[in-house]
Short mmCIF file of C-alpha atoms in Angstrom, two decimals:
data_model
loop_
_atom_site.label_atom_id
_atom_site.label_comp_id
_atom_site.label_asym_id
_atom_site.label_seq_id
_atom_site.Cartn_x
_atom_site.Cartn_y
_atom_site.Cartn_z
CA UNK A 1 -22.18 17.39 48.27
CA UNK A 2 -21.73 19.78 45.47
CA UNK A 3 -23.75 22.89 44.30
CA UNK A 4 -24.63 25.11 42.02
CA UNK A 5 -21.86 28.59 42.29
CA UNK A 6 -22.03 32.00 41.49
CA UNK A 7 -18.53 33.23 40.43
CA UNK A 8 -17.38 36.43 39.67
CA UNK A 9 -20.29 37.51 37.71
CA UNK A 10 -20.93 34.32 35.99
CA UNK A 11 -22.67 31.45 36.87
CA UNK A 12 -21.92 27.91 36.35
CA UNK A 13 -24.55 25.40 35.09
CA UNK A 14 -23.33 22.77 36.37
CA UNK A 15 -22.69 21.21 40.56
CA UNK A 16 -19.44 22.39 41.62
CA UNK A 17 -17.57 22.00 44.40
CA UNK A 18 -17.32 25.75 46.58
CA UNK A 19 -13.76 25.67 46.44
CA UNK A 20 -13.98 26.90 42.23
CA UNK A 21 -14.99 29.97 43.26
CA UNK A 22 -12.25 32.53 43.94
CA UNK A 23 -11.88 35.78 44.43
CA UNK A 24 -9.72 38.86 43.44
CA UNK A 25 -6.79 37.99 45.95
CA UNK A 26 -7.01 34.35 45.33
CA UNK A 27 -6.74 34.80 41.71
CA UNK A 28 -3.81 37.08 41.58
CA UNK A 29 -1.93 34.22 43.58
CA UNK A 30 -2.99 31.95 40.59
CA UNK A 31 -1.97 34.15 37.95
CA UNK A 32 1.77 34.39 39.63
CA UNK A 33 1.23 30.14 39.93
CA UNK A 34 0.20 30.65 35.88
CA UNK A 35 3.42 32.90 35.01
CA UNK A 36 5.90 30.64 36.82
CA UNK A 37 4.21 27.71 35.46
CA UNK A 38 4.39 29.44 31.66
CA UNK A 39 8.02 30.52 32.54
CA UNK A 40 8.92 26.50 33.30
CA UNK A 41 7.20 25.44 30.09
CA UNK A 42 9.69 28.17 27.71
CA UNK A 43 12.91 26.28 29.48
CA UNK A 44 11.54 22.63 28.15
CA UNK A 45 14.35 22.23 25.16
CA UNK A 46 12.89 21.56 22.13
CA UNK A 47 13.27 18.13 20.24
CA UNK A 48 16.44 16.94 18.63
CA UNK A 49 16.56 18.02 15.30
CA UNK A 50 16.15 14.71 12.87
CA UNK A 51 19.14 13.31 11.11
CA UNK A 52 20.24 15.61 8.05
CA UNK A 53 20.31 14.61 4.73
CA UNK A 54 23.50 13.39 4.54
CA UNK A 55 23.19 11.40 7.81
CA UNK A 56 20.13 9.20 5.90
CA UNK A 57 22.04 8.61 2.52
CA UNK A 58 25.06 7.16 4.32
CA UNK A 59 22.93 4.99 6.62
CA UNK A 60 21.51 3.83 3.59
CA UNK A 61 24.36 3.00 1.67
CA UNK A 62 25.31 1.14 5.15
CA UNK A 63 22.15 -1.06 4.69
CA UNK A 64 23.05 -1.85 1.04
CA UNK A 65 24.88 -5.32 0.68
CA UNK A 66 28.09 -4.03 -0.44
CA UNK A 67 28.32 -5.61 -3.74
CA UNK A 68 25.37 -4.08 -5.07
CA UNK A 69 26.63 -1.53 -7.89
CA UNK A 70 26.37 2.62 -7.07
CA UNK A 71 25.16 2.56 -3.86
CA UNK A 72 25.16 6.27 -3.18
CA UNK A 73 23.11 6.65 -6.54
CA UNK A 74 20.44 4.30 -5.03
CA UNK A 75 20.96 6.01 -1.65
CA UNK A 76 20.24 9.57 -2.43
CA UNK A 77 17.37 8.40 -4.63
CA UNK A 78 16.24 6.61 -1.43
CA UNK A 79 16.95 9.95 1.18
CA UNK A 80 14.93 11.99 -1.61
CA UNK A 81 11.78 10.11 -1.39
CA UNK A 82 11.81 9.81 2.65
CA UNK A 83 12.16 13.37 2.42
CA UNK A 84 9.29 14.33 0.31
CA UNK A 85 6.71 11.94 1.47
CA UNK A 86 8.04 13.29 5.04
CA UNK A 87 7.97 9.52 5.84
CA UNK A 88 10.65 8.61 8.98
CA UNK A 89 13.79 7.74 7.51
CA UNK A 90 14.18 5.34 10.57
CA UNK A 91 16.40 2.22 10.29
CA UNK A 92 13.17 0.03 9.89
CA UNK A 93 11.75 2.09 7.24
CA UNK A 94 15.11 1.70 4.70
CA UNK A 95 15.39 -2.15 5.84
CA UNK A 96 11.65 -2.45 4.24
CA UNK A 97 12.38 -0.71 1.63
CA UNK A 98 15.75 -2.32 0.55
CA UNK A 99 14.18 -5.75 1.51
CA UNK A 100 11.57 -4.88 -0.90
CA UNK A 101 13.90 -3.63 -3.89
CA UNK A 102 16.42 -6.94 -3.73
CA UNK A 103 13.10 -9.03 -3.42
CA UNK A 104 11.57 -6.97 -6.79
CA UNK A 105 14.54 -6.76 -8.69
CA UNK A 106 17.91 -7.37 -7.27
CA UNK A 107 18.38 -3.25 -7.42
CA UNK A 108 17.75 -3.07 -11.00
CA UNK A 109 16.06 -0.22 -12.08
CA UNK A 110 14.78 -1.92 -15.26
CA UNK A 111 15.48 -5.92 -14.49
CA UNK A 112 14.98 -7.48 -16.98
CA UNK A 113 12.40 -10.77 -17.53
CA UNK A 114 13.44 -13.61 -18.89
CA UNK A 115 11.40 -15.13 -22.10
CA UNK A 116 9.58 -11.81 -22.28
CA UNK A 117 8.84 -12.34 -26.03
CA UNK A 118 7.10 -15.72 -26.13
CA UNK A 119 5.43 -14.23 -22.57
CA UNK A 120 4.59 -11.15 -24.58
CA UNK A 121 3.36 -12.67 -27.89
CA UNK A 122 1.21 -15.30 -25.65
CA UNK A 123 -0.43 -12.43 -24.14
CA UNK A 124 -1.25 -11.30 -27.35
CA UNK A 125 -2.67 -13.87 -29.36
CA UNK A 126 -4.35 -15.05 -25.61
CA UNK A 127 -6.53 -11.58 -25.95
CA UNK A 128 -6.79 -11.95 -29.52
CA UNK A 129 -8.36 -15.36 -29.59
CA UNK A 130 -10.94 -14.21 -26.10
CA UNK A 131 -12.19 -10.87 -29.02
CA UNK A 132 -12.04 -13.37 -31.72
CA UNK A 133 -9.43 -11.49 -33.93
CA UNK A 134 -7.92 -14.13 -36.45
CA UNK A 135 -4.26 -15.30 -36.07
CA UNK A 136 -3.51 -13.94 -39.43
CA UNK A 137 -4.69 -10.91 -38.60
CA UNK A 138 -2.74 -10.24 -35.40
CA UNK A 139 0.51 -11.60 -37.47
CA UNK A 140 -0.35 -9.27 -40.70
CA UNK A 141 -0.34 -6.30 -37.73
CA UNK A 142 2.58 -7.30 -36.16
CA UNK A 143 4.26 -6.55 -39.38
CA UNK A 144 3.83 -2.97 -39.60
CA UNK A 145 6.77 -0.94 -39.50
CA UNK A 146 7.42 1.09 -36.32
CA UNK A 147 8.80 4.29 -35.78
CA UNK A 148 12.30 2.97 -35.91
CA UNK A 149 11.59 1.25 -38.97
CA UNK A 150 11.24 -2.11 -37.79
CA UNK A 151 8.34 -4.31 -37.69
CA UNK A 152 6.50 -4.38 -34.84
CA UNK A 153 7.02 -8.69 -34.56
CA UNK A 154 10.85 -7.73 -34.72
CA UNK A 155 10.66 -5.24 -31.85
CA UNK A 156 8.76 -7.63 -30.12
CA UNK A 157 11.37 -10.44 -30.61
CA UNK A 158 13.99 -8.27 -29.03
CA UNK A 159 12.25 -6.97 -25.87
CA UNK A 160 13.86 -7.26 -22.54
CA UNK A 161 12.52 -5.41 -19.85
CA UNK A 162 8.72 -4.05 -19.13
CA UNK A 163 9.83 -0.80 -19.91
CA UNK A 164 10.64 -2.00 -23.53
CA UNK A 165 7.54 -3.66 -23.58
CA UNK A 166 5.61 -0.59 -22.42
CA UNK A 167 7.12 1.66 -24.99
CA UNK A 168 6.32 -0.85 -27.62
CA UNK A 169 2.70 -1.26 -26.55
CA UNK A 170 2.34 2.65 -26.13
CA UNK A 171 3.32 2.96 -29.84
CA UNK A 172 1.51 -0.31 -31.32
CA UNK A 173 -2.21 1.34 -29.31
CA UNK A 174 -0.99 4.51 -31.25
CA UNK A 175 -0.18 3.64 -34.28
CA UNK A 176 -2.32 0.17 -35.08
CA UNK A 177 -5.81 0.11 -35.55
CA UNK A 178 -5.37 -3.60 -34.08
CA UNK A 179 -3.56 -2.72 -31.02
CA UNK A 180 -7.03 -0.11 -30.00
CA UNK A 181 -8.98 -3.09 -30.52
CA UNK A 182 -6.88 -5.58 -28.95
CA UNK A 183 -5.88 -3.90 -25.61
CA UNK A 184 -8.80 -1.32 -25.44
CA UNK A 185 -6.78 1.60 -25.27
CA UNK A 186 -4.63 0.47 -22.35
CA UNK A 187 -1.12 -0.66 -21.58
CA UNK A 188 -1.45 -4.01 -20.68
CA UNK A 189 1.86 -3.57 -18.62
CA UNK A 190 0.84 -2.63 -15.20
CA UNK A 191 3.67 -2.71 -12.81
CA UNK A 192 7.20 -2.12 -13.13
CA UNK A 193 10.71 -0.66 -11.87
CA UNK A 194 12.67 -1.41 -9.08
CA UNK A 195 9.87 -1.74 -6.33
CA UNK A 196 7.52 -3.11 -9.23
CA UNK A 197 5.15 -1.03 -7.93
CA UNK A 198 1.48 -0.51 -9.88
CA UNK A 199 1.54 1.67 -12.61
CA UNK A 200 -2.02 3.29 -11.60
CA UNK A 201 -1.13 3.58 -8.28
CA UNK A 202 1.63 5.96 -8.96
CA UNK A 203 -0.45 7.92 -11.75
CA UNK A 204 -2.98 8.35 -8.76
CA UNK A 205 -0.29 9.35 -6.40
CA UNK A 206 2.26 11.98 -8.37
CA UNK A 207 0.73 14.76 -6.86
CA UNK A 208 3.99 15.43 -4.89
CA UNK A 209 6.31 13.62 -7.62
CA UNK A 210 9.49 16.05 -6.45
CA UNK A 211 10.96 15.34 -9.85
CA UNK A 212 10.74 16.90 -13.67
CA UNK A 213 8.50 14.73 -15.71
CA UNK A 214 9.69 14.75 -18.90
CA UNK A 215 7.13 12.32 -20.73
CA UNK A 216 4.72 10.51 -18.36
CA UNK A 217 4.19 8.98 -14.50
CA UNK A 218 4.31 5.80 -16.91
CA UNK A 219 7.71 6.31 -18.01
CA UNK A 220 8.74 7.57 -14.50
CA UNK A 221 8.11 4.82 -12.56
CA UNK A 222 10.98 2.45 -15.06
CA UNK A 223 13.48 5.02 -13.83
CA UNK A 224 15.16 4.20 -10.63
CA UNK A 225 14.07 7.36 -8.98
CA UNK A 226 10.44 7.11 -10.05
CA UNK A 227 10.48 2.94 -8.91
CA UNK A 228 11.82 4.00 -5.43
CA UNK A 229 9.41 7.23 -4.86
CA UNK A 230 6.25 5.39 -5.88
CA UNK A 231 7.49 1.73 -4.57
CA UNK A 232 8.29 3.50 -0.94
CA UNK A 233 4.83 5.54 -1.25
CA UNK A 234 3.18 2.03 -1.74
CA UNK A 235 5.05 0.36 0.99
CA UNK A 236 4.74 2.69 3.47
CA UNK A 237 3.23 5.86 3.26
CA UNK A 238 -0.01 4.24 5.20
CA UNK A 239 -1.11 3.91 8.85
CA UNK A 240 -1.40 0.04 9.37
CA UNK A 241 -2.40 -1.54 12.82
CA UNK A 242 0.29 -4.60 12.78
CA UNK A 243 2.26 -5.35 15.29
CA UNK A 244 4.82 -7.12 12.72
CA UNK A 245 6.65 -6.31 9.29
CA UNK A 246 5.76 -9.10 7.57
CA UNK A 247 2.39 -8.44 7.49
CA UNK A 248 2.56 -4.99 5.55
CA UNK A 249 5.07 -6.92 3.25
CA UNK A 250 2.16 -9.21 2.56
CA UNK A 251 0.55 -5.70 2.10
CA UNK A 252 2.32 -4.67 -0.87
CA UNK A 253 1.91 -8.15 -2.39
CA UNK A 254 -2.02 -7.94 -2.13
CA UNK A 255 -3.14 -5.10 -1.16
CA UNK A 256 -3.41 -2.55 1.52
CA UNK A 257 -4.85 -4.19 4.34
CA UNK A 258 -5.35 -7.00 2.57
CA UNK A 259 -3.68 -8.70 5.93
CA UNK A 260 -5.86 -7.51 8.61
CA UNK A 261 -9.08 -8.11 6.53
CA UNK A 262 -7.73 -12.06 5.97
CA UNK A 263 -8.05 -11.54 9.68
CA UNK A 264 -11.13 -10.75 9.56
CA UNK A 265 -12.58 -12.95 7.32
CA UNK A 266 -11.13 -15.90 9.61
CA UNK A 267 -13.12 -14.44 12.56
CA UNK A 268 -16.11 -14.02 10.58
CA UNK A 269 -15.21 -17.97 9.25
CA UNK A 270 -15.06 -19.18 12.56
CA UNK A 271 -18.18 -17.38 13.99
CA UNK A 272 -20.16 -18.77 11.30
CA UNK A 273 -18.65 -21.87 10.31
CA UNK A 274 -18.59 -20.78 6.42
CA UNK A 275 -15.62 -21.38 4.80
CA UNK A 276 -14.28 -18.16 3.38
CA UNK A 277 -10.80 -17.41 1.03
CA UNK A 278 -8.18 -15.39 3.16
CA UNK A 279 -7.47 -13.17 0.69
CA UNK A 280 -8.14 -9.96 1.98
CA UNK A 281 -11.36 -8.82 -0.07
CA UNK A 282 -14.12 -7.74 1.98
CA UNK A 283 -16.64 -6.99 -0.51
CA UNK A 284 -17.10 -8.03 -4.31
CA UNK A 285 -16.35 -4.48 -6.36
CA UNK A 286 -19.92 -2.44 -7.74
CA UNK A 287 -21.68 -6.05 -6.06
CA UNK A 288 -25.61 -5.11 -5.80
CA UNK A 289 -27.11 -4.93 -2.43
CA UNK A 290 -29.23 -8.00 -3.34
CA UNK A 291 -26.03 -10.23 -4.55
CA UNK A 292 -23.31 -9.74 -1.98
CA UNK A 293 -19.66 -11.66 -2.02
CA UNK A 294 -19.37 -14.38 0.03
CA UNK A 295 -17.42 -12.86 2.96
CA UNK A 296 -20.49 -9.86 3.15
CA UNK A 297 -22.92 -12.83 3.13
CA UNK A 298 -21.21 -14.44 6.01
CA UNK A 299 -21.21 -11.56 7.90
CA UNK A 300 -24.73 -10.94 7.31
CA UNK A 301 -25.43 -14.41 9.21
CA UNK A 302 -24.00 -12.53 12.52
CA UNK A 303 -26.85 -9.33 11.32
CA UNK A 304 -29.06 -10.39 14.48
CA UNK A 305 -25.93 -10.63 17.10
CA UNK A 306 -23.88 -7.47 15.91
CA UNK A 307 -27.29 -5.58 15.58
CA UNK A 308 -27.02 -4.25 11.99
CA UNK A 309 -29.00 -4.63 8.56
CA UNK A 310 -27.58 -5.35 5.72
CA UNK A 311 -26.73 -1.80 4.83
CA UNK A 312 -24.99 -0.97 7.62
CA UNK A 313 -22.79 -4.03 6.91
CA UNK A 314 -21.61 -2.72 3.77
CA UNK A 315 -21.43 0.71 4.56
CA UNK A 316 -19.26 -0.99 7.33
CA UNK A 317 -17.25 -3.20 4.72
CA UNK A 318 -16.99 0.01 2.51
CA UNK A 319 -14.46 0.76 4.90
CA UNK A 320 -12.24 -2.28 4.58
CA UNK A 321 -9.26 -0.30 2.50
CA UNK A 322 -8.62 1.98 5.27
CA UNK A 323 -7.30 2.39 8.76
CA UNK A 324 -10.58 3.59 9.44
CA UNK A 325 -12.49 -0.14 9.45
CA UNK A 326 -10.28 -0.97 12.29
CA UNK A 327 -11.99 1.28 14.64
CA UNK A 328 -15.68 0.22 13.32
CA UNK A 329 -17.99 -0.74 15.41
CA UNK A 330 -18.12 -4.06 12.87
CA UNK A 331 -14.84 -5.16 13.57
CA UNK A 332 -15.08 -4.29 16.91
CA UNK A 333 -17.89 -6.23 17.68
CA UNK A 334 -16.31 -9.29 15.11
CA UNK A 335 -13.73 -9.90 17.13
CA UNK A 336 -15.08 -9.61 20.48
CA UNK A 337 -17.15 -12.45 19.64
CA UNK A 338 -14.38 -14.51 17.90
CA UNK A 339 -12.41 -13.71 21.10
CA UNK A 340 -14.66 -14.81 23.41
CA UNK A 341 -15.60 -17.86 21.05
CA UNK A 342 -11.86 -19.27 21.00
CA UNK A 343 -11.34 -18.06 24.98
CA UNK A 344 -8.31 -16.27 23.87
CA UNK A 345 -7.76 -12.82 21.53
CA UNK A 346 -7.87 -14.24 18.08
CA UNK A 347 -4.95 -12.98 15.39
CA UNK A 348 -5.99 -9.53 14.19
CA UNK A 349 -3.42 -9.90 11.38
CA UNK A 350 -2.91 -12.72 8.95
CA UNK A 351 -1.05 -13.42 6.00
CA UNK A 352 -3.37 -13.47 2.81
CA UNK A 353 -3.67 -16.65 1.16
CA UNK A 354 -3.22 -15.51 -2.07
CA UNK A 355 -1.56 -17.64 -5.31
CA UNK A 356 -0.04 -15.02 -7.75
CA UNK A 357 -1.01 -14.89 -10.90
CA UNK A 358 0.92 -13.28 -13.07
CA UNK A 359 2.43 -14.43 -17.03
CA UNK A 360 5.86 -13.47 -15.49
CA UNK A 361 5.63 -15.95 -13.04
CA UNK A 362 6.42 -19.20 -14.19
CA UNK A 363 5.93 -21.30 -10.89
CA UNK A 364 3.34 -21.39 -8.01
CA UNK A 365 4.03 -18.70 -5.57
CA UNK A 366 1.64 -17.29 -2.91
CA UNK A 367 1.52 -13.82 -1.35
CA UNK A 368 2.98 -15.88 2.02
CA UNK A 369 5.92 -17.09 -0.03
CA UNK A 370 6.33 -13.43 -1.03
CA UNK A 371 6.39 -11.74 2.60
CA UNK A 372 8.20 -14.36 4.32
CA UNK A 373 11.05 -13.37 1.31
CA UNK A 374 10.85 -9.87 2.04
CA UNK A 375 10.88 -10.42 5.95
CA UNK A 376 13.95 -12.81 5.63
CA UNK A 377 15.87 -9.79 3.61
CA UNK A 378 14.42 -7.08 6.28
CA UNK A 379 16.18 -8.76 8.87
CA UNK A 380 19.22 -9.27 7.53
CA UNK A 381 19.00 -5.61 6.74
CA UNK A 382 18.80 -4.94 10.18
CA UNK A 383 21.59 -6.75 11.57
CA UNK A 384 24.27 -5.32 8.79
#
């Protein structure tokens, strides 16, 4: 039975054994016991310093398929952005991202897109007809001169990448009182480079950009170095709780976390019986409290069970883009149910189902088709 001590002039508040008090004797034994003890802890060697610089290009340019042109160029590009992101440059890490650049773009920097024009000039007169601007008038702007001193139509006729088609739209929102109206002040290009990683994302994320920018985070990202930094900042500069690849290749496809969250929704699916869409979206964006998505109103339906109201859902759901939702006490409580419901732990990752939608893409493809890709390259990365 414990009690209260008095010790040295203090006095604990709380039951303690008698043995925790010592005296002066006692204590000078312990502080020799604390010495040695410290003494033991400075021999401990320290960690092995990581590979150098060098070391990482050169494993890179080992994962590279050999007929892939200037490998060192992509290589140090590669090393550079490991290094200031301070993301592992482990063998995994480079397979994913390689993986991901032959998937994108075959290592092009700039790859080009087939048909881009008659893609390009659909787009066009497709947002031209949905503001009701005439035909004629959308041709009659598309004859202005440019800065080069061809017409804008002939430029467009002769575009081959999305960083041509960037530049072009840049100067045609500059220059053309049509091209305001007709993209509302933004570059209807939203992805590009290497990676084709999002345009916004990397104007969100330069903050560390460890390179001159000589014109714009726009232009950046259509150089190999800016593709790589902001495509490898996408893919894996994130905590993720997967157990496989695959699933934070289906990631970059649709969205961070968009594969646990299809999780999610399947658990909430099968807990309610309300058929939901795996794809990853929790809750419908700026949605009033009063007219929730449909995934938020199945999850109300388990309100009485998980013991929440409805704002406490979607302060829950608010949480679904990061790391942090997979701790809540929502998901928690989610998938205890859907575990004990199947008699087995239910998948806490799935791939989204997700078609892609895209006027580059000109059959059906689905984020799955997408990650399996990437996986299939990853693994063959691994193995070289």
């Amino acid at each position: 039975m414990g009690r209260q001590a008095k010790c040295d002039g203090w006095r604990s508040t709380r039951t303690v054994s008698a043995w925790w008090c010592v005296g002066a004797g006692t204590k000078a034994v312990l502080g020799l016991f604390a010495a040695l003890a410290l003494a033991s802890c400075s021999t401990v060697p320290s960690p092995a310093p990581g590979p150098s610089a060098t070391q990482v290009r050169d494993e890179v340019v080992r994962r590279i398929p050999p007929t892939v042109d200037d490998r060192m160029g992509w290589a140090s590009d590669i090393r550079v952005a490991f290094e200031a992101q301070r993301i592992e440059a482990s063998v995994e890490n480079i397979c994913a991202t390689l993986a991901v650049i032959e998937q994108e773009s075959g290592y092009r920097a700039n790859p080009e897109v087939p048909n881009l024009p008659r893609i390009a000039r659909g787009e066009i007169d497709r947002r031209a007809a949905a503001i009701h601007i005439p035909k004629l008038l959308v041709d009659a702007g598309l004859k202005v001169k440019g800065g080069d001193g061809r017409s804008y139509g002939e430029q467009l006729a002769r575009v081959r990448s999305e960083r041509d088609l960037s530049e072009l739209y840049e100067e045609i929102i500059g220059r053309v009182p049509m091209g305001q109206r007709l993209f509302a002040g933004k570059n209807p290009v939203q992805t590009g480079g290497a990676m084709q990683v999002s345009i916004p994302f990397a104007q969100a994320n330069a903050q560390n950009y460890p390179y001159p920018v000589a014109r714009s985070i726009r232009d950046e990202v259509f150089t190999r170095r800016g593709g790589v930094y902001f495509g490898i900042a996408h893919l894996l500069d994130y905590q993720t709780p997967y157990m496989q690849k695959v699933h934070r290749f289906a990631d970059y496809n649709a969205g961070r976390y968009a594969s646990r969250n299809a999780a999610f929704q399947s658990a909430v699916s099968s807990l309610t019986g309300v058929s939901l869409a795996l794809d990853g979206d929790l809750l419908v964006p700026d949605a009033p409290i009063d007219k929730p998505g449909q995934t938020e109103l199945a999850v109300r339906r388990l309100a009485p069970r998980l013991g929440m109201d409805e704002r406490e859902i979607r302060r829950a759901l608010a949480q679904s883009d990061r790391l942090d939702f997979s701790g809540s006490a929502l998901h928690s409580q989610v998938f205890a149910m859907a575990d004990a419901r199947a008699g087995k732990a239910v998948p806490r990752a799935l791939i989204p189902g997700i078609r892609l939608d895209s006027p580059k893409i000109t059959r059906e493809l689905t984020t799955e088709w997408f990650a399996n890709r990437v996986d299939s390259r990853y693994r063959q990365c691994l193995q070289r």
